CSV table of C-alpha atoms in Angstrom, one decimal:
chain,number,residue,atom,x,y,z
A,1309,UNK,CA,50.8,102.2,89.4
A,1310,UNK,CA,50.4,98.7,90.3
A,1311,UNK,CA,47.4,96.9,89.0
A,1312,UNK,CA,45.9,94.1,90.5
A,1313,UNK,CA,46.3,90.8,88.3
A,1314,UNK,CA,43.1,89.6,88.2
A,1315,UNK,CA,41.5,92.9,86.9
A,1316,UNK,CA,44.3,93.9,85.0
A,1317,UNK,CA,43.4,90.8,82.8
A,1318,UNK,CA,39.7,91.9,81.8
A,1319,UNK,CA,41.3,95.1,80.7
A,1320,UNK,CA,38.5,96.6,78.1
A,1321,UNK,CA,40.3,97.7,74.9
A,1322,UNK,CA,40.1,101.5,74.5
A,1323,UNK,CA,37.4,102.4,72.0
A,1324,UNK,CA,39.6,103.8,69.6
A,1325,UNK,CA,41.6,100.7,69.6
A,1326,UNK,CA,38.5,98.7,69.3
A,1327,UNK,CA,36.7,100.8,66.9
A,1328,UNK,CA,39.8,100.3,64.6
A,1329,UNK,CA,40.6,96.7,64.6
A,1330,UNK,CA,37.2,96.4,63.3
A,1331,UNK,CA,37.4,98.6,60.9
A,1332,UNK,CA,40.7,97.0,59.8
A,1333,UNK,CA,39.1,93.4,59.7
A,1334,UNK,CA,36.2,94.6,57.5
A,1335,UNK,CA,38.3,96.3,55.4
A,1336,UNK,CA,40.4,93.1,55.3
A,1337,UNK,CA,37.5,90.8,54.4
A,1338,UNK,CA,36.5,92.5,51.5
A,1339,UNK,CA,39.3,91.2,49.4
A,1340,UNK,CA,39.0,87.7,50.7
A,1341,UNK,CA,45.6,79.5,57.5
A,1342,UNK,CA,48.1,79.3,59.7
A,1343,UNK,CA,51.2,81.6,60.6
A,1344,UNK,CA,53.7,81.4,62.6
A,1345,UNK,CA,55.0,84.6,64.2
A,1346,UNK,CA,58.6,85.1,65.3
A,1347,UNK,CA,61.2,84.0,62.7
A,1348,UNK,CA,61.1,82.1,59.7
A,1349,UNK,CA,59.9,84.9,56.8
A,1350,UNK,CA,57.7,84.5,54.1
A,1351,UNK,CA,59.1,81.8,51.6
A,1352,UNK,CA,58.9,82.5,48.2
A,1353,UNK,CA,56.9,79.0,47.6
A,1354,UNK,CA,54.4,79.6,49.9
A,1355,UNK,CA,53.7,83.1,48.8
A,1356,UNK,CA,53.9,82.2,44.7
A,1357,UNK,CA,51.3,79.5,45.7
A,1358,UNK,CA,48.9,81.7,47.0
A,1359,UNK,CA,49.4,84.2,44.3
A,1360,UNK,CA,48.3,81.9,41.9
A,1361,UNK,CA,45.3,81.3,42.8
A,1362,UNK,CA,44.5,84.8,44.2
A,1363,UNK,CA,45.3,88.5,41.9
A,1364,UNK,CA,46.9,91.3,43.3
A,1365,UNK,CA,43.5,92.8,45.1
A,1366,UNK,CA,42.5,89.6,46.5
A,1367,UNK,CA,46.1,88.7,47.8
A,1368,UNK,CA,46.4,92.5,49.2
A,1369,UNK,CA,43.3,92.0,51.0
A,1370,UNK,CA,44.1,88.3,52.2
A,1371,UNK,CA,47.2,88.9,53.6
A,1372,UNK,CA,44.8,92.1,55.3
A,1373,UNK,CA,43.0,89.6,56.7
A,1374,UNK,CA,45.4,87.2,57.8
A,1375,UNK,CA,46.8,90.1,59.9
A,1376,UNK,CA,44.3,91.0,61.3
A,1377,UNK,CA,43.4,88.0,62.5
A,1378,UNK,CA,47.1,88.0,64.3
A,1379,UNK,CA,45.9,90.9,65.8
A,1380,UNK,CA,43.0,90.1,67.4
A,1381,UNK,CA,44.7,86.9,68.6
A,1382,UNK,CA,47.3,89.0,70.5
A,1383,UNK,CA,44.6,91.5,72.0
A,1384,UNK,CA,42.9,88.2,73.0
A,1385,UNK,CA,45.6,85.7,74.0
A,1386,UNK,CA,47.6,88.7,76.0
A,1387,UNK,CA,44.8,89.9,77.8
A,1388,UNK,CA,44.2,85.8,78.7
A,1389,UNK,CA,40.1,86.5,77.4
A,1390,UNK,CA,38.4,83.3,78.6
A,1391,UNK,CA,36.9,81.1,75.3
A,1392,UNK,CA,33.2,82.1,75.1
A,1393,UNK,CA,33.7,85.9,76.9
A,1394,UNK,CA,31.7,88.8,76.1
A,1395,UNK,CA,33.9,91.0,78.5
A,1396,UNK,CA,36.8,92.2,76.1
B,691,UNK,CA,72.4,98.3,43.5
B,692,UNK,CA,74.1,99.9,46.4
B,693,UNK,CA,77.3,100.8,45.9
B,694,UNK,CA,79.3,102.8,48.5
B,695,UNK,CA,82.4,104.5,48.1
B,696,UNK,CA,84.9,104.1,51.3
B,697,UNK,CA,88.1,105.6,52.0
B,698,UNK,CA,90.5,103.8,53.1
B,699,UNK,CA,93.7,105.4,55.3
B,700,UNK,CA,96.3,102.8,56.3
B,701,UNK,CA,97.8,103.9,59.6
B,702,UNK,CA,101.3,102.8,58.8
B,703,UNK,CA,101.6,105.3,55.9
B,704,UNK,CA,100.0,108.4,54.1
B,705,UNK,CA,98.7,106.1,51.2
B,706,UNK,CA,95.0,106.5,50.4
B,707,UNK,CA,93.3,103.9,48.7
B,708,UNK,CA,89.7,104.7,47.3
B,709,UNK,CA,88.0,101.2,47.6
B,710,UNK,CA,84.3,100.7,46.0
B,711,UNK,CA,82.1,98.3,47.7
B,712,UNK,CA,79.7,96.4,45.8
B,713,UNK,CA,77.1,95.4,47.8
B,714,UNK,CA,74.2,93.0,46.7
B,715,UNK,CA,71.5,94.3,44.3
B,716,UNK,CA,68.2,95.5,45.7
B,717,UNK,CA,65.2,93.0,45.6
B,718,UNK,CA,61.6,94.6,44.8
B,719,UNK,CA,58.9,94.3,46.6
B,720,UNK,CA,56.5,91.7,46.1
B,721,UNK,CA,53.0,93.1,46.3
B,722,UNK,CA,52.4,96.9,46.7
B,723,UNK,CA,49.7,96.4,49.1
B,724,UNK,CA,49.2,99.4,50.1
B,725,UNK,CA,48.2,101.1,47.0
B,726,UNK,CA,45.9,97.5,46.2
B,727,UNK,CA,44.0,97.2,49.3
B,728,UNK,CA,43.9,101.5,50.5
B,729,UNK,CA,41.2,100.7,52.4
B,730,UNK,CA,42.9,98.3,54.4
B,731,UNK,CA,46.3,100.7,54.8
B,732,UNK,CA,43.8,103.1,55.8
B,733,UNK,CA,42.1,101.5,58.6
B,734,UNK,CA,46.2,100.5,59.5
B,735,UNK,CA,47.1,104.0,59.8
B,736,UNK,CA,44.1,104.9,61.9
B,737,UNK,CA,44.8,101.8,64.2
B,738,UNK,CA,48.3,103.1,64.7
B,739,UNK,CA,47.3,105.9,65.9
B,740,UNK,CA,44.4,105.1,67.8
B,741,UNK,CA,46.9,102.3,69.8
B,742,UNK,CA,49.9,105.2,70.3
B,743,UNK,CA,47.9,107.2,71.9
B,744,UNK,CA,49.4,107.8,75.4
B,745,UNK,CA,52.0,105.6,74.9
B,746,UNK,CA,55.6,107.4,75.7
B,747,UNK,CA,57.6,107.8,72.0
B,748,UNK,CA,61.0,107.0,73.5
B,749,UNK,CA,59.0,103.4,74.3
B,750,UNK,CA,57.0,103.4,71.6
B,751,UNK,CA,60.6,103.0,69.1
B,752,UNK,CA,61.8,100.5,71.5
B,753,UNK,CA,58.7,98.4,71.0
B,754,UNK,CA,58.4,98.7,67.6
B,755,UNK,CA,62.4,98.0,67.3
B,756,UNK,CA,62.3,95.0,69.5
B,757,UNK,CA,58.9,93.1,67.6
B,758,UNK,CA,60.4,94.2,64.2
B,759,UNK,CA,63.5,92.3,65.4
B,760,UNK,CA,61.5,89.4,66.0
B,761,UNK,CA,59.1,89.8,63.3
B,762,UNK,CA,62.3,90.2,60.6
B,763,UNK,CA,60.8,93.1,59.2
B,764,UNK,CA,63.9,94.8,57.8
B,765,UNK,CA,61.2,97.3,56.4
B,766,UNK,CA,60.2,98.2,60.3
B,767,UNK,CA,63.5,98.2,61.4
B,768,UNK,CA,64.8,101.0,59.0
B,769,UNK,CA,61.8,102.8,59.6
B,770,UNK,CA,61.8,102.9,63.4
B,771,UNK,CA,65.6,103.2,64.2
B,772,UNK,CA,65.8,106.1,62.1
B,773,UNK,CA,62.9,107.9,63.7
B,774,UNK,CA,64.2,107.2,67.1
B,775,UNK,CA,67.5,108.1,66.0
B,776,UNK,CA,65.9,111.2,64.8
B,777,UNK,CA,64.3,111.9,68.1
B,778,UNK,CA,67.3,111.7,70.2
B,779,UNK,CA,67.6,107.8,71.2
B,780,UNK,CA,71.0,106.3,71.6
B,781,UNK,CA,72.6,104.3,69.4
B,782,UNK,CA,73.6,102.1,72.0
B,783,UNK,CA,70.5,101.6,73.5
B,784,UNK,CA,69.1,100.6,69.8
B,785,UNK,CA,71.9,98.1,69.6
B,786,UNK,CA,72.2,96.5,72.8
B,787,UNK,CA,67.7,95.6,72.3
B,788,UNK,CA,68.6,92.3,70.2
B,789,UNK,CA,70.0,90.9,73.4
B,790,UNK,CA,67.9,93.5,76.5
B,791,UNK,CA,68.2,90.6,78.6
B,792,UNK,CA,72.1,91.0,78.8
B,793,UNK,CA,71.8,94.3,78.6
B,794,UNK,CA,69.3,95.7,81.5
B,795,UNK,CA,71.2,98.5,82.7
B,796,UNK,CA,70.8,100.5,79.4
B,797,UNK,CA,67.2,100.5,80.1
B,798,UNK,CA,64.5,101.4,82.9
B,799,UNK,CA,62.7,99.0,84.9
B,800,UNK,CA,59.6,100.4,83.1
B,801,UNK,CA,61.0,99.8,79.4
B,802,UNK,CA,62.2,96.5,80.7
B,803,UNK,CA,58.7,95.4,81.4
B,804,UNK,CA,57.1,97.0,78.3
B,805,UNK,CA,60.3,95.4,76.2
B,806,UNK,CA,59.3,91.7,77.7
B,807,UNK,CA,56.0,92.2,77.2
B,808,UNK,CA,56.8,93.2,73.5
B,809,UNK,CA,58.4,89.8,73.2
B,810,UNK,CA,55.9,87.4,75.0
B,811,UNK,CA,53.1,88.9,72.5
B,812,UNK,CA,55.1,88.9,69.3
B,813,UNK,CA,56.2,84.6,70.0
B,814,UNK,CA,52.6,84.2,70.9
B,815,UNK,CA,53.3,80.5,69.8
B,816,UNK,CA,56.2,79.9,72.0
B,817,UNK,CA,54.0,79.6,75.3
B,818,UNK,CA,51.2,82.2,75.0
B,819,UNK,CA,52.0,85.8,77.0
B,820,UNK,CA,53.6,84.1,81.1
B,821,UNK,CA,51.9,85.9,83.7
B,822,UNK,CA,55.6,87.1,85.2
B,823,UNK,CA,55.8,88.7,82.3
B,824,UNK,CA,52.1,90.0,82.4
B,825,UNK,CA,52.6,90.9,85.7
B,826,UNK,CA,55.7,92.6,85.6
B,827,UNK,CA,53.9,94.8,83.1
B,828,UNK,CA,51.1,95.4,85.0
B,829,UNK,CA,53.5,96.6,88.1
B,830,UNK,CA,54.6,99.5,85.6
B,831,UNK,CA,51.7,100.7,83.6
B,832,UNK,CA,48.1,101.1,84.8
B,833,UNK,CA,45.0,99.8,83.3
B,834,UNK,CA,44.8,101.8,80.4
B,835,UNK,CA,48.0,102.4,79.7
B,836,UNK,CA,48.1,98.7,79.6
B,837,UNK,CA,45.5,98.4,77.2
B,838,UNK,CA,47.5,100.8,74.7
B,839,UNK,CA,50.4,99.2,75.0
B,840,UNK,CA,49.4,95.8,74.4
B,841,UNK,CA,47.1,97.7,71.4
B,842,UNK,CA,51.0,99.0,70.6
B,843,UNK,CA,52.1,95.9,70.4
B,844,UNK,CA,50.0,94.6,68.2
B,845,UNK,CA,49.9,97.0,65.7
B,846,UNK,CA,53.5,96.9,65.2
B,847,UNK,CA,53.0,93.0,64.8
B,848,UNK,CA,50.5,93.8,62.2
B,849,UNK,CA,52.9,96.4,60.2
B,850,UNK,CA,55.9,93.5,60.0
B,851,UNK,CA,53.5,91.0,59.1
B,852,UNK,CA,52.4,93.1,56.2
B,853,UNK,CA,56.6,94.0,55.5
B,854,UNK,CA,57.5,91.0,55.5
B,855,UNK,CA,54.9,89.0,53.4
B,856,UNK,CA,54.8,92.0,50.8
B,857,UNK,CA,58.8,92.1,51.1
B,858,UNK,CA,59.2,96.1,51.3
B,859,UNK,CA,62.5,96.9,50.7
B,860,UNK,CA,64.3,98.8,53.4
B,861,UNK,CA,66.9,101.7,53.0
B,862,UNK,CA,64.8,104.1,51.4
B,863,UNK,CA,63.3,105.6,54.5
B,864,UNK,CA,63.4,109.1,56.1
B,865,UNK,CA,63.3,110.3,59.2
B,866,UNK,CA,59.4,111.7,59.9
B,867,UNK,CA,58.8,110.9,56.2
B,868,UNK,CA,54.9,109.5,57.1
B,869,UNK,CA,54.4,111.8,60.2
């Protein structure tokens, strides 16, 4: 089934979906940057950098909210949501 | 450490030489995030399956294969090549994905698209998602089905991300084992 372009664009996000991520993020941001996706890895500098400065909890949840983040970014950027949308 | 006990038969004579390989030791992981934040693995788990919902399994694997690929989530990528081993996908097929662009004819059209798409939102960075890839998407899966897919997508991003960061150390996984 071919969609047309222009609609398939504003494509709403399933409720489930949606209802998820934001449970994710707020899960995320309890524990409370940049990343690069593709390639590259984690290096073990960058990471013992932040886990000095974070504990275990805090990291877990950090690196839960940094993902999420990444998540919403693809939803957003793939989808091509204009900046300042309330359609998404 | 892995170690791994091969047989070797050399085809010029009957001689059998029992050969131990000595492969490098095992790293740990770095953070067991799962068991520190549960709240967030939780809402990961719900996520996943809230985004596979209506999304064919045989493509599903593929998806998850190809972004773990990407991603370097060696976690991901024993995880999801055994369960699509497991549910009848070809080893070839699992293969010839690092290179899908060479390698077309293993796949439908339909995979094709979902594949590219799989690629164009996992290098976000490398020029956002190309609308021939959008579109070419779009051509194959309606509305909705778009909307899980992409959701799909994502979540399997989210899952390396995690791997990869908290270094999970692959090999241990079975088939089904979280299903």
């Amino acid at each position: 089934m071919t969609a047309a372009p222009g609609t398939a664009r504003t494509t709403r996000l399933d409720v489930g979906v949606r209802t998820a991520m934001q449970a994710l993020s707020a899960a995320a941001k309890k524990g409370t940057s940049r990343t690069k996706s593709g390639g590259g890895l984690v290096p073990d500098e960058v990471y013992e950098r932040a886990a000095k400065h974070f504990d275990e909890g805090r990291l877990a949840h950090l690196i839960g909210l940094i993902t999420a983040i990444n998540g919403w970014n693809r939803l957003m950027v793939s989808r091509r949501i204009p900046a300042g949308g309330t359609e998404w | 450490m892995m170690t791994h006990t091969d047989e070797t038969t050399k085809s010029t004579t009957t001689e059998t030489t029992a050969a131990t390989v000595r492969y490098a030791p095992e790293h740990s992981p770095r953070l067991n995030w799962a068991q520190l934040a549960p709240d967030v693995y939780k809402a990961m788990i719900k996520l996943d399956a809230a985004a596979r919902r209506g999304v064919d399994p045989v493509l599903l694997e593929l998806v998850k294969i190809r972004a773990s690929q990407l991603n370097h989530c060696a976690f991901c990528l024993d995880m999801h090549t055994k369960d699509a081993l497991a549910a009848g996908e070809s080893v070839e097929r699992i293969v010839q994905l690092s290179a899908w662009e060479e390698s077309e004819h293993f796949y439908t059209e339909q995979e094709l698209a979902a594949i590219a798409l799989t690629e164009a939102v996992t290098v976000l960075t490398d020029g956002f998602v190309p609308d021939e890839v959008y579109e070419r998407a779009a051509a194959h899966f309606d509305e909705a089905e778009l909307a899980q897919l992409i959701a799909a997508i994502t979540v399997i991003n989210a899952w390396n991300r995690f791997g990869v960061t908290c270094r999970l150390v692959p090999g241990h996984y079975q088939a089904g084992q979280y299903k």
